[in-house]
XYZ file of C-alpha atoms in Angstrom:
651
model
C -39.904 17.179 -16.448
C -38.246 14.935 -18.739
C -34.567 13.737 -18.519
C -31.357 15.254 -18.163
C -27.383 14.469 -18.768
C -27.261 13.087 -15.205
C -28.918 9.805 -15.726
C -31.922 11.097 -13.914
C -35.451 11.146 -15.223
C -37.899 13.080 -13.749
C -41.882 13.168 -13.991
C -44.168 15.619 -12.576
C -47.790 16.336 -12.516
C -50.498 18.074 -10.625
C -53.757 16.400 -9.523
C -56.938 18.291 -8.173
C -57.660 15.222 -5.838
C -54.435 15.171 -3.936
C -54.374 16.601 -0.537
C -50.694 16.692 -0.033
C -47.407 16.331 -2.014
C -46.150 12.778 -2.750
C -42.544 12.013 -4.166
C -40.848 8.643 -5.102
C -37.487 8.007 -5.825
C -36.542 4.497 -7.748
C -32.963 3.571 -8.209
C -32.493 1.041 -11.264
C -30.429 -2.091 -11.059
C -29.441 -1.511 -14.627
C -29.539 1.641 -16.724
C -32.627 1.962 -18.639
C -33.490 3.479 -22.199
C -36.273 5.981 -21.679
C -36.081 7.473 -25.075
C -34.100 9.165 -27.603
C -32.735 11.565 -25.144
C -32.874 9.330 -21.984
C -30.724 6.628 -22.799
C -29.061 5.653 -19.647
C -31.391 6.575 -16.827
C -30.300 5.139 -13.379
C -32.612 7.320 -11.130
C -36.302 8.158 -11.399
C -38.062 10.870 -9.627
C -41.719 11.009 -9.712
C -43.605 14.004 -8.004
C -47.496 14.426 -7.378
C -48.358 17.726 -6.066
C -52.212 19.250 -5.225
C -53.056 21.579 -8.018
C -53.633 24.255 -5.239
C -50.088 24.069 -3.851
C -48.515 27.410 -3.495
C -45.763 28.178 -6.065
C -42.859 27.503 -4.042
C -44.027 23.894 -3.417
C -45.474 23.277 -6.937
C -44.516 20.321 -9.031
C -42.106 22.068 -11.199
C -40.224 23.909 -7.890
C -40.196 20.469 -6.130
C -38.675 18.817 -9.329
C -36.226 21.304 -9.728
C -34.860 20.860 -5.991
C -34.590 17.080 -6.598
C -32.586 18.057 -10.134
C -30.343 20.262 -8.163
C -29.466 17.647 -5.490
C -28.861 14.769 -7.721
C -26.696 17.157 -10.411
C -23.990 17.079 -7.879
C -21.730 14.071 -9.020
C -20.561 13.163 -5.493
C -24.067 12.735 -4.180
C -25.281 11.187 -7.158
C -22.531 8.501 -6.740
C -23.197 7.986 -3.040
C -26.593 7.549 -3.810
C -26.119 5.087 -6.376
C -23.863 3.099 -3.779
C -26.266 3.441 -0.914
C -26.834 -0.263 0.598
C -30.435 0.486 2.261
C -33.619 2.823 2.088
C -32.842 4.707 5.244
C -29.054 5.553 3.965
C -30.666 6.815 0.755
C -33.185 9.039 2.353
C -30.374 10.264 4.767
C -28.067 11.302 1.794
C -31.104 13.317 0.361
C -31.894 14.983 3.379
C -28.472 15.867 4.385
C -27.787 17.244 0.907
C -31.027 19.399 1.015
C -30.115 20.618 4.481
C -26.526 21.602 3.136
C -28.103 23.542 0.057
C -30.253 25.407 2.806
C -27.538 26.422 4.910
C -25.125 27.320 1.936
C -27.983 29.572 0.626
C -28.157 31.629 4.221
C -24.311 31.868 3.997
C -24.423 33.243 0.721
C -27.304 35.744 1.963
C -25.629 36.916 4.810
C -21.498 36.980 4.682
C -19.950 35.941 7.955
C -18.170 39.346 8.218
C -21.425 41.339 8.023
C -20.855 42.029 4.433
C -17.293 43.605 5.005
C -15.371 41.160 3.060
C -12.033 42.194 1.466
C -10.716 40.643 -1.593
C -8.137 38.130 -1.210
C -5.301 40.011 -2.697
C -5.816 42.726 -0.125
C -6.150 40.819 2.820
C -2.878 38.494 1.610
C 0.245 39.975 3.337
C 3.042 41.017 0.942
C 5.709 39.019 3.077
C 4.396 35.562 3.859
C 7.423 33.558 4.841
C 6.637 30.146 5.889
C 2.863 30.905 5.658
C 2.087 28.454 2.598
C 4.155 25.597 4.493
C 2.428 26.209 7.507
C -1.098 25.934 5.720
C -0.002 22.986 4.041
C 0.987 21.162 7.137
C -2.173 22.157 8.955
C -4.513 20.928 5.971
C -2.787 17.714 5.417
C -2.132 16.734 9.030
C -5.772 16.764 9.471
C -6.289 14.211 7.004
C -3.402 12.078 7.610
C -5.257 9.310 9.326
C -8.166 9.344 6.802
C -5.256 9.131 4.019
C -4.896 5.321 5.269
C -8.734 4.690 5.843
C -9.846 5.893 2.551
C -7.652 2.839 1.189
C -9.628 0.451 2.455
C -13.291 1.948 3.177
C -15.782 2.334 0.572
C -17.437 0.903 -2.385
C -14.853 -0.950 -4.789
C -11.972 0.711 -2.606
C -10.288 -2.645 -2.041
C -10.510 -3.562 -5.793
C -9.089 -0.165 -6.626
C -6.457 -0.147 -4.050
C -5.079 -3.627 -5.208
C -5.212 -2.982 -8.808
C -3.675 0.566 -8.409
C -1.056 -1.093 -6.349
C 0.050 -3.409 -8.964
C -0.234 -0.496 -11.661
C 2.052 1.802 -9.780
C 4.377 -1.329 -9.030
C 4.976 -2.062 -12.908
C 4.711 1.944 -13.994
C 7.515 2.547 -11.269
C 9.774 -0.540 -11.595
C 10.084 -0.750 -15.530
C 11.173 2.794 -15.967
C 13.438 2.180 -12.872
C 14.995 -0.455 -14.851
C 14.998 1.568 -17.997
C 16.540 4.721 -16.485
C 18.849 2.489 -14.421
C 20.452 0.821 -17.696
C 20.636 4.397 -19.240
C 22.269 5.851 -16.327
C 24.937 2.517 -16.162
C 25.756 3.535 -19.611
C 25.935 7.253 -19.004
C 28.279 6.863 -15.797
C 30.346 3.959 -16.901
C 28.646 2.013 -14.181
C 28.677 4.256 -11.395
C 24.900 4.444 -10.870
C 23.440 1.208 -12.247
C 20.006 -0.612 -12.212
C 20.227 -1.753 -8.570
C 20.854 1.717 -7.209
C 17.967 3.038 -9.253
C 15.557 0.299 -7.727
C 16.983 1.156 -4.066
C 16.504 5.129 -4.581
C 12.777 4.402 -6.075
C 12.086 2.505 -2.902
C 13.528 4.747 -0.376
C 12.203 7.888 -2.093
C 8.871 6.561 -2.500
C 8.311 5.629 0.963
C 9.768 8.751 2.261
C 7.532 10.767 -0.070
C 4.188 8.626 0.737
C 4.812 8.908 4.641
C 5.675 12.485 4.627
C 4.767 14.119 1.597
C 1.498 16.012 1.472
C -0.421 15.151 -1.925
C -0.541 11.097 -1.708
C -1.473 10.807 -5.298
C 1.867 12.236 -6.811
C 4.221 9.618 -8.102
C 7.884 10.357 -7.877
C 10.367 8.871 -10.403
C 13.776 9.356 -11.753
C 13.388 10.833 -15.139
C 15.062 11.374 -18.452
C 15.935 15.029 -17.762
C 17.536 13.937 -14.264
C 19.491 11.251 -16.102
C 20.758 14.085 -18.581
C 21.915 15.927 -15.606
C 23.768 12.929 -14.435
C 25.542 12.528 -17.548
C 26.550 16.020 -17.849
C 28.125 15.761 -14.076
C 29.805 12.633 -15.024
C 31.263 14.419 -18.492
C 32.561 17.494 -16.226
C 34.175 15.178 -13.867
C 35.855 13.201 -16.506
C 36.964 16.282 -18.261
C 38.393 18.069 -15.112
C 39.458 14.909 -13.074
C 37.001 15.454 -10.391
C 35.651 12.517 -7.980
C 32.038 11.775 -9.826
C 30.202 10.976 -6.492
C 31.597 14.277 -4.668
C 30.514 16.413 -7.320
C 27.190 14.594 -7.558
C 26.636 15.083 -3.992
C 27.268 18.618 -4.175
C 24.875 19.462 -6.843
C 22.184 17.402 -5.162
C 22.781 19.252 -1.974
C 23.027 22.668 -3.524
C 19.691 22.097 -5.258
C 18.086 20.794 -2.251
C 19.125 24.156 -0.556
C 17.406 26.077 -3.061
C 14.231 24.074 -3.171
C 14.113 24.597 0.535
C 14.246 28.284 0.049
C 11.278 28.015 -2.705
C 9.316 26.164 -0.340
C 10.069 28.680 2.871
C 9.456 31.639 0.968
C 6.213 30.454 -0.771
C 7.692 30.968 -4.433
C 4.948 28.226 -5.400
C 2.563 30.995 -5.349
C 4.003 31.739 -9.059
C 2.180 28.624 -10.153
C -1.316 30.709 -9.996
C 0.075 31.981 -13.254
C 0.350 28.475 -14.606
C -2.720 27.647 -16.814
C -4.058 24.606 -18.446
C -2.515 25.382 -21.671
C 0.794 25.391 -20.053
C 0.482 22.248 -18.113
C -0.820 20.434 -21.362
C 2.408 21.818 -23.470
C 4.636 20.004 -20.691
C 2.486 16.962 -20.682
C 2.826 16.560 -24.569
C 6.425 17.137 -24.378
C 6.696 14.296 -22.036
C 4.423 11.883 -24.179
C 6.681 12.934 -27.026
C 10.118 12.349 -24.936
C 8.840 8.709 -24.382
C 8.041 8.089 -27.956
C 11.655 9.409 -28.869
C 13.273 6.946 -26.242
C 11.610 4.300 -27.496
C 12.362 5.139 -31.219
C 15.794 5.587 -30.559
C 16.181 2.158 -28.991
C 14.457 0.911 -31.896
C 16.757 2.517 -34.344
C 19.927 1.173 -32.471
C 18.734 -2.198 -32.513
C 17.933 -2.249 -36.203
C 21.332 -0.555 -37.071
C 23.045 -3.382 -34.821
C 21.124 -6.347 -36.255
C 18.653 -5.813 -39.129
C 20.966 -3.352 -41.232
C 24.259 -4.915 -40.014
C 26.822 -5.614 -42.674
C 26.253 -9.299 -42.466
C 22.866 -8.600 -43.340
C 23.117 -5.924 -46.023
C 26.053 -7.909 -47.751
C 28.692 -5.188 -47.044
C 31.162 -7.978 -45.562
C 34.594 -6.706 -45.019
C 37.257 -8.569 -46.894
C 38.992 -9.652 -43.883
C 36.036 -11.687 -42.746
C 36.419 -14.088 -45.684
C 39.514 -16.386 -46.251
C 41.462 -16.210 -49.435
C 39.736 -19.594 -50.831
C 36.463 -18.327 -49.885
C 35.087 -21.926 -48.832
C 31.265 -22.253 -48.265
C 32.133 -22.799 -44.391
C 33.777 -19.337 -44.389
C 31.061 -17.765 -45.987
C 28.411 -19.399 -43.645
C 30.143 -18.126 -40.466
C 29.746 -14.678 -41.643
C 26.204 -15.217 -42.532
C 25.334 -16.402 -39.181
C 26.035 -13.019 -37.781
C 23.081 -11.599 -39.404
C 20.299 -11.683 -37.037
C 17.276 -9.820 -38.316
C 14.930 -11.780 -36.228
C 16.249 -9.791 -33.167
C 15.167 -6.635 -34.589
C 11.787 -8.032 -35.585
C 11.174 -9.537 -32.247
C 12.357 -6.120 -30.559
C 9.738 -4.470 -32.842
C 6.988 -7.215 -31.918
C 7.248 -7.113 -28.219
C 7.349 -3.101 -28.029
C 4.195 -2.653 -30.259
C 2.561 -5.865 -28.839
C 2.812 -4.437 -24.996
C 1.543 -1.060 -26.589
C -1.467 -2.950 -28.069
C -2.402 -5.100 -25.210
C -2.169 -2.246 -22.690
C -4.080 0.228 -24.752
C -6.841 -2.233 -25.923
C -7.222 -3.487 -22.188
C -7.247 0.406 -21.010
C -10.178 0.870 -23.143
C -11.935 -2.380 -22.815
C -14.542 -0.461 -20.578
C -15.804 1.208 -23.623
C -16.617 -2.017 -25.315
C -19.858 -3.920 -25.126
C -18.113 -7.340 -24.011
C -18.458 -9.001 -20.745
C -20.189 -7.235 -17.541
C -19.390 -3.682 -16.586
C -17.459 -5.010 -13.320
C -15.207 -7.308 -15.587
C -14.379 -4.581 -17.968
C -13.477 -2.341 -15.404
C -11.490 -4.956 -13.796
C -9.293 -5.784 -16.874
C -8.913 -1.804 -17.689
C -7.641 -1.487 -13.893
C -5.061 -4.329 -14.618
C -4.304 -3.292 -18.356
C -0.482 -2.385 -17.743
C 0.583 -5.318 -15.381
C -1.241 -7.790 -17.917
C 0.177 -6.440 -21.107
C 4.019 -6.487 -19.289
C 3.472 -9.896 -17.962
C 1.793 -11.270 -21.363
C 4.549 -9.819 -23.625
C 7.469 -10.624 -21.310
C 6.336 -14.578 -21.557
C 6.029 -14.300 -25.200
C 9.827 -12.672 -25.765
C 11.272 -14.976 -22.715
C 9.414 -18.251 -23.628
C 7.575 -18.541 -26.880
C 10.768 -16.834 -28.598
C 13.475 -18.254 -26.364
C 15.391 -19.410 -29.342
C 16.002 -15.810 -30.270
C 18.502 -14.373 -27.822
C 17.551 -10.751 -26.657
C 20.237 -9.604 -24.618
C 19.277 -8.668 -21.124
C 20.102 -5.780 -19.233
C 23.448 -5.369 -17.530
C 23.671 -6.394 -13.723
C 26.219 -5.926 -11.223
C 26.041 -7.497 -7.575
C 27.702 -5.152 -5.628
C 27.178 -3.122 -2.394
C 24.630 -0.243 -3.501
C 24.440 1.912 -0.508
C 26.826 3.748 1.418
C 27.710 7.540 2.427
C 29.533 9.560 -0.233
C 32.714 10.878 0.863
C 33.091 14.292 -0.415
C 37.070 14.806 -1.473
C 39.221 17.006 -3.828
C 36.462 19.474 -4.302
C 38.275 22.700 -5.370
C 36.460 26.330 -4.631
C 35.902 26.268 -8.785
C 34.234 22.746 -8.519
C 32.041 24.076 -5.381
C 30.862 27.168 -7.471
C 30.229 25.261 -10.690
C 28.411 22.660 -8.433
C 26.157 25.560 -7.157
C 25.304 26.809 -10.670
C 24.593 23.279 -11.829
C 22.440 22.947 -8.459
C 20.617 26.215 -8.955
C 19.589 24.936 -12.749
C 18.525 21.522 -11.389
C 16.111 23.199 -8.644
C 14.494 25.035 -11.256
C 13.933 21.697 -13.121
C 12.753 20.237 -9.611
C 10.655 23.373 -9.143
C 8.732 23.306 -12.471
C 8.221 19.765 -12.910
C 7.028 19.369 -9.161
C 4.369 22.171 -9.338
C 3.114 21.330 -12.839
C 2.486 17.934 -11.812
C 0.891 18.974 -8.526
C -1.341 21.428 -10.527
C -2.408 18.505 -12.985
C -3.181 16.419 -10.051
C -5.081 19.233 -8.029
C -7.113 20.097 -11.389
C -10.776 20.898 -10.274
C -11.940 18.113 -12.637
C -10.327 15.336 -10.621
C -12.828 16.208 -7.705
C -10.064 15.862 -4.915
C -11.430 17.046 -1.335
C -8.334 17.352 0.833
C -6.676 20.197 -0.767
C -3.134 20.548 -2.417
C 0.119 20.817 -0.400
C 2.547 22.623 -2.955
C 5.026 23.997 -0.461
C 4.970 20.961 1.760
C 5.615 18.661 -1.088
C 8.657 20.808 -2.210
C 10.023 20.649 1.182
C 9.773 17.021 1.203
C 11.314 16.498 -2.166
C 14.355 18.880 -1.132
C 15.059 16.606 1.957
C 14.592 13.507 0.116
C 16.926 14.335 -2.634
C 19.431 15.552 -0.201
C 19.266 12.129 1.391
C 19.664 10.472 -1.929
C 22.833 12.814 -2.786
C 24.500 11.541 0.204
C 23.905 8.057 -0.678
C 25.058 8.340 -4.309
C 21.209 7.320 -5.317
C 19.507 9.168 -8.271
C 17.297 12.030 -7.687
C 13.367 11.948 -8.010
C 10.494 14.289 -8.478
C 6.784 14.234 -9.355
C 6.311 12.427 -12.840
C 4.089 13.029 -15.766
C 2.144 11.080 -16.867
C 2.308 8.483 -13.794
C 0.650 10.968 -11.343
C -2.367 11.888 -13.447
C -2.782 8.144 -14.181
C -2.594 7.262 -10.530
C -5.431 9.712 -10.039
C -7.407 7.974 -12.773
C -6.775 4.764 -11.223
C -8.094 5.535 -8.087
C -11.343 7.394 -9.700
C -14.944 6.371 -10.162
C -15.961 7.916 -13.834
C -18.984 8.552 -15.298
C -19.567 8.472 -19.310
C -21.572 11.358 -20.911
C -22.850 11.123 -24.467
C -23.354 14.501 -25.917
C -24.215 14.755 -29.915
C -22.687 11.152 -30.620
C -19.515 12.046 -28.704
C -18.586 10.180 -25.499
C -16.567 11.581 -22.841
C -15.977 10.564 -19.179
C -16.068 12.571 -15.951
C -14.499 11.812 -12.758
C -17.263 11.595 -10.005
C -14.757 11.036 -7.098
C -11.184 10.066 -6.098
C -9.720 7.998 -3.250
C -6.985 10.115 -1.890
C -4.891 7.495 0.011
C -1.359 6.709 0.800
C -2.051 3.015 0.840
C -1.249 2.336 -2.880
C 1.655 4.336 -2.746
C 3.187 2.359 0.423
C 2.355 -0.788 -0.764
C 3.832 -0.685 -4.310
C 7.091 0.605 -3.212
C 7.207 -2.152 -0.590
C 6.993 -4.415 -3.505
C 9.801 -2.494 -5.591
C 11.801 -2.873 -2.505
C 11.355 -6.697 -2.491
C 12.210 -6.516 -6.278
C 15.673 -6.192 -5.511
C 15.635 -9.816 -4.372
C 14.600 -10.777 -7.894
C 17.634 -9.356 -9.406
C 19.212 -10.574 -11.722
C 16.344 -13.246 -11.930
C 13.457 -13.318 -12.855
C 13.594 -9.456 -13.741
C 16.102 -10.054 -16.236
C 13.271 -12.110 -17.931
C 11.521 -8.740 -18.842
C 12.892 -8.041 -22.365
C 14.037 -4.470 -22.916
C 11.755 -3.806 -25.901
C 8.827 -4.122 -23.238
C 10.249 -1.450 -21.267
C 10.062 0.628 -24.535
C 6.423 -0.576 -24.979
C 5.626 0.661 -21.293
C 6.885 4.353 -22.417
C 4.698 4.136 -25.400
C 1.622 2.999 -23.295
C 2.530 5.956 -20.956
C 2.755 8.409 -23.838
C -0.588 7.485 -25.464
C -2.700 6.886 -22.515
C -1.509 10.462 -21.184
C -3.092 11.891 -24.217
C -6.375 10.937 -23.061
C -8.398 14.259 -21.989
C -5.630 16.525 -23.153
C -7.531 19.754 -24.678
C -4.330 20.635 -26.897
C -4.122 17.206 -28.348
C -7.796 17.579 -29.224
C -7.443 20.851 -30.709
C -4.428 19.763 -32.993
C -6.697 16.933 -34.417
C -9.092 19.830 -35.277
C -6.568 20.848 -37.906
C -7.555 17.590 -39.856
C -11.025 17.352 -39.077
C -13.863 19.171 -41.397
C -15.801 21.736 -39.186
C -19.077 20.166 -39.142
C -17.548 16.927 -37.113
C -16.037 19.097 -34.340
C -17.080 17.959 -30.845
C -19.518 19.995 -28.965
C -17.029 21.115 -26.601
C -17.832 24.455 -24.706
C -15.023 26.349 -26.423
C -16.132 25.247 -29.885
C -19.383 27.030 -29.257
C -17.958 30.346 -27.612
C -14.693 30.887 -29.940
C -14.349 31.315 -33.565
C -12.538 28.660 -35.495
C -9.813 31.126 -36.468
C -8.954 31.949 -32.749
C -8.928 28.139 -31.744
C -6.372 27.353 -34.472
C -4.124 30.513 -33.676
C -4.074 29.496 -29.953
C -3.511 25.799 -31.036
C -0.384 27.089 -33.252
C 1.066 29.104 -30.552
C 1.070 26.143 -28.381
C 2.601 24.144 -30.840
C 5.246 26.946 -31.443
C 6.163 26.670 -27.681
C 6.282 23.025 -27.796
C 8.534 23.016 -30.836
C 11.144 25.241 -28.900
C 11.108 22.980 -25.828
C 11.758 19.841 -28.029
C 14.527 21.790 -29.846
C 16.192 22.281 -26.536
C 15.124 19.292 -24.716
C 16.319 16.792 -27.554
C 19.197 18.678 -28.669
C 22.372 16.583 -29.326
C 24.496 19.016 -26.957
C 24.060 18.152 -23.319
C 25.264 21.489 -22.312
C 22.294 22.965 -24.215
C 19.654 20.756 -22.485
C 20.664 22.571 -18.870
C 18.650 25.554 -20.263
C 15.275 23.589 -20.565
C 14.053 24.450 -16.971
C 14.537 28.090 -17.872
C 12.477 27.764 -20.995
C 9.888 25.890 -18.978
C 9.497 28.924 -16.656
C 9.405 31.435 -19.523
C 6.086 29.622 -20.598
C 4.178 31.621 -17.891
C 5.113 35.117 -19.112
C 4.617 33.993 -22.752
C 0.931 32.843 -21.827
C 0.167 36.053 -19.920
C 2.084 38.946 -22.031
C 2.509 37.766 -25.431
C -0.559 35.298 -26.209
C -3.096 38.181 -25.286
C -1.531 40.365 -27.826
C -3.145 37.800 -30.490
C -6.243 36.654 -28.848
C -8.912 38.541 -26.892
C -9.014 37.647 -23.212
C -12.767 36.252 -23.191
C -11.620 33.644 -25.890
C -8.332 32.725 -23.924
C -10.660 32.279 -20.882
C -13.007 29.923 -22.830
C -10.239 27.810 -23.999
C -7.772 27.861 -21.165
C -10.263 27.231 -18.098
C -9.090 24.879 -15.503
C -12.113 22.540 -15.953
């Protein structure tokens, strides 16, 4: 029957001397090259059938049955991981029985053919229904969420590597945003508070949350809101922590309402294009933050007056002796800026190179996968060693740290009626940011392409985030919500992938994902223990390595982003376009029109998100929410629905 794209080769023939059918399946130890169109064959099926066999059992139908069974990604992966012949046989028999039962169910619906559309069965008023459904669905899997972190082929390896990945992916942004909040709040929220908040928030969510593959972090938009609150408190002489706590509690109140009233059902209108616009915006935000820090360092050191020759007159004495001149020249420290750039780009290069190492022909497949799993920890440790020890003579300033009491309940005081009303307005805008970020991240994690089995928990996760941020507000710790790209990268770290080659283009497909709470809990226990490592050895991590982490997150998050792939088509000749489904079904002009519409929406988000005026940034959540009606009301006026469906499918 010939090879197919599943790593399967089938051969069938009809022999007149046979009395009954014979089937044989061989699982090869290494993928074999069986010809021009079968270069990665892992399973070989041989079917021999008597020439007088009836039509439903002939060679073609029998081979087609095996092809259908093995075409299932999950089944094929389990067949490749089976340890014994009887286990392999049981999997084949079980899948064939499931196919037979599913066929009977399709032929005869359970309700006798009187099924109604889901929209008709759904009640208009469904207060708390989504939350109840999430609780019922996820509570049934709660114990299994822990078991899946230890049981299974390569599971322990994936759990350990992902734990370290999450540790570095969370602790380094916590330090970076701790530095930013320390600067924005005049030391009221510092690095230690951010690390403690990350520990408490992460453990709280991974114990009580619904979707364990989500990663919660304090983010740049939240740091902006904290800065706005501090500015308001300074302008109107209001106690910072009282105002901060009030805004956080109001926000949590609104998020609880969103959860109970099933407002997350609005996310059914969130399509792949909306999610990818937001994902690229986050990648741009990481690049902007890193570039801004590079620019600040170069202005301070490389382009300082002492280096450019613009030395003020008062720095040189009247006689202008050589000693006086040397004292001024010593202030020129261009090596700091060069080392800053070296460490930042070095962290990016080492991390991305190891992340893509499994696509190279070097070493064995298992070792390549191991290096790819530990790409981020290796990059951080290597470049921290380079910056702190190999270039020890270059004095890079560590981040500021104050050893003070970090925990304590906020005593709300001196809050006037106007301050309470103002905090309610800020809390409402903040709740919209939580709602959109949390649900868009959840939609990306629960994308059908990720092959998750236990179901989503939009409403439950919102409720847990609301309760969590209420607690953080009372303790004066920074807020948290699900973060991009950390959450999709967490899914990718716990996944088994399969490579496909089509017309020279290589792409990966997720086969299965281990949905477990173990990695999140272990990584945040390590983050909690890191408080004991302050100030040393954590201060040995140079600030440019933190910026290199941001660039690493930005670059790796673009992997599989269809909008980014379509942007590259603007600079590619048409004959070199990849053989994607939408390339075959949508005219080139419509593809570019849709991409241009997305770029325009992304540009508007960037104008408001990166505005120099802090108050203007508070409207960002509203703009994010407006992407939904733009996609469903305005874009269809330019592009036909059948083309939009092809370009904007979930998977």
